[in-house]
Tab-separated table of C-alpha atoms in Angstrom:
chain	number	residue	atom	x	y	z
I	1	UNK	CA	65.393	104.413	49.051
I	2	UNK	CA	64.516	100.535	47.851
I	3	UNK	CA	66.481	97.947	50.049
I	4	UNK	CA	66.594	93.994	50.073
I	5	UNK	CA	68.222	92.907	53.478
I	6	UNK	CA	69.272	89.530	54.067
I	7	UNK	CA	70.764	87.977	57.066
I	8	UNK	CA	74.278	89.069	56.345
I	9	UNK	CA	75.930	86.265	59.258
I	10	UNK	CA	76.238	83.030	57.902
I	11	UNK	CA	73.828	80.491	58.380
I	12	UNK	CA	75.651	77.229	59.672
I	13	UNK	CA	73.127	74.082	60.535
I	14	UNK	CA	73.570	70.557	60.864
I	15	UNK	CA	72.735	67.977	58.152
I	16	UNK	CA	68.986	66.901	57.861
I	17	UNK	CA	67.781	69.915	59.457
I	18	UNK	CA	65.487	72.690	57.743
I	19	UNK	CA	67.271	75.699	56.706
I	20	UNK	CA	65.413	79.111	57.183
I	21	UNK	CA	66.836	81.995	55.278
I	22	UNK	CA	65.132	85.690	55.264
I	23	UNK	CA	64.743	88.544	52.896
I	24	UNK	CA	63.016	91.871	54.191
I	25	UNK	CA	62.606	94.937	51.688
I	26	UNK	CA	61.664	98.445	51.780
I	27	UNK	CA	60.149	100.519	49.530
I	28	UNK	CA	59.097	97.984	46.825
I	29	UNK	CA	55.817	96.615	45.324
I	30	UNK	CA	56.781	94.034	43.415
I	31	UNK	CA	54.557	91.789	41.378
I	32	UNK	CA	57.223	88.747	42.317
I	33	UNK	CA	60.431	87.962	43.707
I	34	UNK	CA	63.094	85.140	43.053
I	35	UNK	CA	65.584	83.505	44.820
I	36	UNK	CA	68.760	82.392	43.520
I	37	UNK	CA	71.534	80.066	44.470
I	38	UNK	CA	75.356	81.245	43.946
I	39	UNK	CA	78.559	78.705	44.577
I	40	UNK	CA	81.936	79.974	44.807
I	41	UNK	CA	83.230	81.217	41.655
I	42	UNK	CA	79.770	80.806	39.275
I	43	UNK	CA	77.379	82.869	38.526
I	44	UNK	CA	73.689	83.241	40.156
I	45	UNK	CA	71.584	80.409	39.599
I	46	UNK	CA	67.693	80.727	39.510
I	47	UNK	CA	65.565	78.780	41.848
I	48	UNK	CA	62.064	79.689	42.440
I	49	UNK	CA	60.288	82.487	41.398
I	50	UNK	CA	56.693	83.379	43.792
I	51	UNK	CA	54.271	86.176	42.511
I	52	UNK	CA	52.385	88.663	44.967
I	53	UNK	CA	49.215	86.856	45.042
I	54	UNK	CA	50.911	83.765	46.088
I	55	UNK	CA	51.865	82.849	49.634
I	56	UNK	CA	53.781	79.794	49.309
I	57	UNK	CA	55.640	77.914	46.257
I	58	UNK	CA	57.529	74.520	46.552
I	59	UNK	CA	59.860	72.267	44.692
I	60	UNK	CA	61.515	69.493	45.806
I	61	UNK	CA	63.229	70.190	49.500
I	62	UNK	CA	62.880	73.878	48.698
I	63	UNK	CA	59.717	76.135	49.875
I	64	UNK	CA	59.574	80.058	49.651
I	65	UNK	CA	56.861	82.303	51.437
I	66	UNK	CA	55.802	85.861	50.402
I	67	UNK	CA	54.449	87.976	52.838
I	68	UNK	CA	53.581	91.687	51.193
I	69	UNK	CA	51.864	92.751	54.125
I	70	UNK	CA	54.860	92.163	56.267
I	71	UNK	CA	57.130	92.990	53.144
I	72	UNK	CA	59.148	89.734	53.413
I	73	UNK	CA	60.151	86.762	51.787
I	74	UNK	CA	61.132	83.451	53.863
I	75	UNK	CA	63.085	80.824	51.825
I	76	UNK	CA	63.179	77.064	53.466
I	77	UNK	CA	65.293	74.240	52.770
I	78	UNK	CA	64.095	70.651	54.346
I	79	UNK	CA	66.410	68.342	55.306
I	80	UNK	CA	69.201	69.938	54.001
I	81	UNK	CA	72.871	68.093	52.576
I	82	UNK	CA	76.120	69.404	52.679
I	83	UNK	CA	75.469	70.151	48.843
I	84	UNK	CA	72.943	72.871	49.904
I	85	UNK	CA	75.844	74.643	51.322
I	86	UNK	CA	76.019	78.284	48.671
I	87	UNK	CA	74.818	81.749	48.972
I	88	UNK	CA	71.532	82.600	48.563
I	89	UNK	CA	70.221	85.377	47.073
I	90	UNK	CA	67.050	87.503	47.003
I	91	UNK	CA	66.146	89.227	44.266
I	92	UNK	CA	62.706	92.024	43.274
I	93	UNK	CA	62.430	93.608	39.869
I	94	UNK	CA	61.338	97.376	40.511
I	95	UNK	CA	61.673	98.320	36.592
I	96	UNK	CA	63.809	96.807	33.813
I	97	UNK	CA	66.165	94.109	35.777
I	98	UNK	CA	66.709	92.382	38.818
I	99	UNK	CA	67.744	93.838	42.252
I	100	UNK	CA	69.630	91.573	44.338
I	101	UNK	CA	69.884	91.240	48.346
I	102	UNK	CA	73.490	90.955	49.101
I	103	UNK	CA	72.896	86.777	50.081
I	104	UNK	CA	72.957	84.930	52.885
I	105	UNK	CA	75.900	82.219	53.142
I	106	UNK	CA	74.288	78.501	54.511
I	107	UNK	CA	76.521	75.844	55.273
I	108	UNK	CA	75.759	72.669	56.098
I	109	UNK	CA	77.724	70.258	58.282
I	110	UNK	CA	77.515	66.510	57.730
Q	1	UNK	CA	76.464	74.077	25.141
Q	2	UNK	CA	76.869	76.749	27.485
Q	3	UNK	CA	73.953	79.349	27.479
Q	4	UNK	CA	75.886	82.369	28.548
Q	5	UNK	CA	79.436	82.672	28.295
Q	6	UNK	CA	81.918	85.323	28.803
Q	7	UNK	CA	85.107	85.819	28.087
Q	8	UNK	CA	87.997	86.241	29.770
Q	9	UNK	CA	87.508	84.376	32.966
Q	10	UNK	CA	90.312	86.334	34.730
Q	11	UNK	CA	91.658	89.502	33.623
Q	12	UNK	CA	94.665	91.008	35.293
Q	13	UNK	CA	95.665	94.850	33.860
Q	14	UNK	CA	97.251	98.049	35.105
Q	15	UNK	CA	95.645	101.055	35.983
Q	16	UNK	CA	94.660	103.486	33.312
Q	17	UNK	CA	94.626	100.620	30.845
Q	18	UNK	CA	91.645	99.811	28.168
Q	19	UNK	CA	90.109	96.354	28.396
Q	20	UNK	CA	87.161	94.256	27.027
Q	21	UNK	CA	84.908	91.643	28.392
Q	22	UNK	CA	83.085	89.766	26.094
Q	23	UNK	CA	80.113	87.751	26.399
Q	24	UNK	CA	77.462	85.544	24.714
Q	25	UNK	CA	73.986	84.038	24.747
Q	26	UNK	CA	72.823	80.974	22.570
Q	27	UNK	CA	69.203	81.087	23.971
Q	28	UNK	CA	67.961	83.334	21.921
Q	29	UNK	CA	66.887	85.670	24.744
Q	30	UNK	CA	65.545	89.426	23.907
Q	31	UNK	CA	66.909	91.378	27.002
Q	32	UNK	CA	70.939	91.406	27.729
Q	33	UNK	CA	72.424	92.549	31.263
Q	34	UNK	CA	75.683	93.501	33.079
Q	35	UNK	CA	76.118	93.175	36.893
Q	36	UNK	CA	78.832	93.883	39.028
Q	37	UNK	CA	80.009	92.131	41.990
Q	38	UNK	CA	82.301	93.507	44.397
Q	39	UNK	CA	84.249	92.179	47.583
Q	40	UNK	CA	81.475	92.188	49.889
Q	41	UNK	CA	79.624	90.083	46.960
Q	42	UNK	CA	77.091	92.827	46.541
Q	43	UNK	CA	75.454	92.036	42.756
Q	44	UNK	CA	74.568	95.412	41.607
Q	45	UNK	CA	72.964	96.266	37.861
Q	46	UNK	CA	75.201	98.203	35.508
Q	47	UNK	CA	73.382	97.968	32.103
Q	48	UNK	CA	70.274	96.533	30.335
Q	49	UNK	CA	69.781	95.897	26.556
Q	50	UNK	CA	66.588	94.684	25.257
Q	51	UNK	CA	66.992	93.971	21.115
Q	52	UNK	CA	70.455	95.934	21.209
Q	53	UNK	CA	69.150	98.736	22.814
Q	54	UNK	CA	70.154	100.694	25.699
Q	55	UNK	CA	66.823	100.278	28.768
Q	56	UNK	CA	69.490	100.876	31.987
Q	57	UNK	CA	72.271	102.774	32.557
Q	58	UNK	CA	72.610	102.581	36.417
Q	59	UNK	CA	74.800	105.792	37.140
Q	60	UNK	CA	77.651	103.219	35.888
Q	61	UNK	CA	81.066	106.002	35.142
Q	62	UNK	CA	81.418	106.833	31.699
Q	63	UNK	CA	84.569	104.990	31.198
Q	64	UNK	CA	82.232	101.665	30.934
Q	65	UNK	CA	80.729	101.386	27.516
Q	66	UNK	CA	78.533	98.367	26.659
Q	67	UNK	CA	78.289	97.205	23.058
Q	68	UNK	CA	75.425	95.281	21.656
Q	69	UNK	CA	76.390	94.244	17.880
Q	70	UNK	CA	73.200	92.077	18.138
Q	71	UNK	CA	70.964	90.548	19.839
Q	72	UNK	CA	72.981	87.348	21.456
Q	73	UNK	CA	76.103	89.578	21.999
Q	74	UNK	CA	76.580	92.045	24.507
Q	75	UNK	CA	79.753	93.573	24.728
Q	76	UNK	CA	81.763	95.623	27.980
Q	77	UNK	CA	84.314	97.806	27.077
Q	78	UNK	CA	86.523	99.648	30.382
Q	79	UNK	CA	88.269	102.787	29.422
Q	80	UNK	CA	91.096	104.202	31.903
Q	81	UNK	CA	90.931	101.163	34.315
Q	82	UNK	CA	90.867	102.423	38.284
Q	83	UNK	CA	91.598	100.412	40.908
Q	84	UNK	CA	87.718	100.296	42.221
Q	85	UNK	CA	86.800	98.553	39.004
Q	86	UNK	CA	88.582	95.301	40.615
Q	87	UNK	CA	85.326	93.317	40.701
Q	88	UNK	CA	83.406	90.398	39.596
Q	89	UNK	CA	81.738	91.461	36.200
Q	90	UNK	CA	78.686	88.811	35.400
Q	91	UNK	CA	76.954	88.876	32.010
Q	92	UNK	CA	73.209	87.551	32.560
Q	93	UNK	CA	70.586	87.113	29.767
Q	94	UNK	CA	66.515	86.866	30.487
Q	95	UNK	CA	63.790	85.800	27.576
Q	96	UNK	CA	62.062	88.859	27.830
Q	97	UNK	CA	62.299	92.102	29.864
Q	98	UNK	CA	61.684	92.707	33.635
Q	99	UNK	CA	58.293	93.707	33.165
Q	100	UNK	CA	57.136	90.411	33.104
Q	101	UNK	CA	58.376	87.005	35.379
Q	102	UNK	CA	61.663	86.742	33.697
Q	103	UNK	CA	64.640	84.994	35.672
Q	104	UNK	CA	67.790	85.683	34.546
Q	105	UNK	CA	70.120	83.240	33.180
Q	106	UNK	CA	73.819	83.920	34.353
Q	107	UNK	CA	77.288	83.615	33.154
Q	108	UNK	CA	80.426	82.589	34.952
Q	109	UNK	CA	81.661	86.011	35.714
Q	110	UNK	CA	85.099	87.689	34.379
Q	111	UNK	CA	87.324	88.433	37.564
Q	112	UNK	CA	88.851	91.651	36.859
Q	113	UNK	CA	92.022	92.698	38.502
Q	114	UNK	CA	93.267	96.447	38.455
Q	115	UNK	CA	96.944	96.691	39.777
């Protein structure tokens, strides 16, 4: 069966350091994945999106790596703030929508 | 201005009950989606709509019946309310379908509480 598995411990790091967060999947071939952002009572928010044929995307303090070969997805925050501090979420689109990871919580300590 | 509302933002009923969440997209997106987020915060698909009609139904119980009176509206109606439908329901609206690099666009969420 298809799987997304993220690092389902929380992720607790200081302020200013880089934040590493994982997604692994199974049984997928997807032409891109996205990562999303979720706070406490809101809905997903959309962050980067990074297609099969490319290994790295960036924007701003926020870098994402796609590895097909290996079947993973690493998502990097640099120099992170306490206002990084969400859920993050994974998310491949087999068919007709998006299937999320179940997140990985970061927080960030001043 | 919002781009995807629903309404309610909390909903508190009985079990066996009939309730309605309602939600709303001013982007003039194409495809429509329900997800559903339980405790552990697990966001799983219920139901697609692409132009009002039907592309997903993800083994989601009969009792749930989605609506789509157009294109910017898609509607959840709950028959029978059981006690594991006390969830997190999140409306979510992309330009296009999945087939191509869409990201979705999310609502708030509608906190649904069976009793």
């Amino acid at each position: 069966s298809q799987k997304i598995e993220q690092n389902s411990e929380a992720l607790n790091i200081q302020e200013g350091k880089t934040a590493t967060l994982t997604c692994n999947y199974t049984n997928y071939s997807p032409a891109y994945l996205q990562w999303y952002r979720q706070d406490p009572g809101r809905g997903p928010v959309f962050l980067l999106l990074i297609r099969e044929n490319e290994k790295e995307k960036r924007k701003e303090r926020l870098k994402v790596t796609f590895d097909t070969t290996l079947k993973q997805s690493l998502f990097h925050i640099t120099a992170s703030q306490p206002a990084d501090s969400a859920t993050y979420l994974c998310a491949l689109a087999p068919r007709y929508a998006l299937n999320f990871g179940k997140g990985t919580s970061l927080l960030v300590t001043p | 201005d919002t781009a995807v509302s629903q309404t309610p933002k909390y909903l508190v009923t009985q079990m066996g009950n009939d309730k309605s969440i309602k939600c709303e997209q001013n982007l003039g997106h194409d495809t429509m989606y329900w997800y559903k987020q339980d405790s552990k915060k697990f966001l799983k698909i219920m139901f697609s709509y692409n132009n009002k009609e039907l592309i997903i139904n993800e083994t989601v119980p009969n009792r749930f019946s989605p609506k789509s009176p157009d294109k910017a509206h898609l509607n959840l109606h709950i028959n029978s309310l059981e006690l594991g439908d006390s969830a997190v329901y999140f409306c979510a609206s992309s330009q296009r379908d999945m087939t191509t690099n869409e990201k979705l666009f999310f609502g708030s969420g509608t906190q649904l509480s069976v009793l």
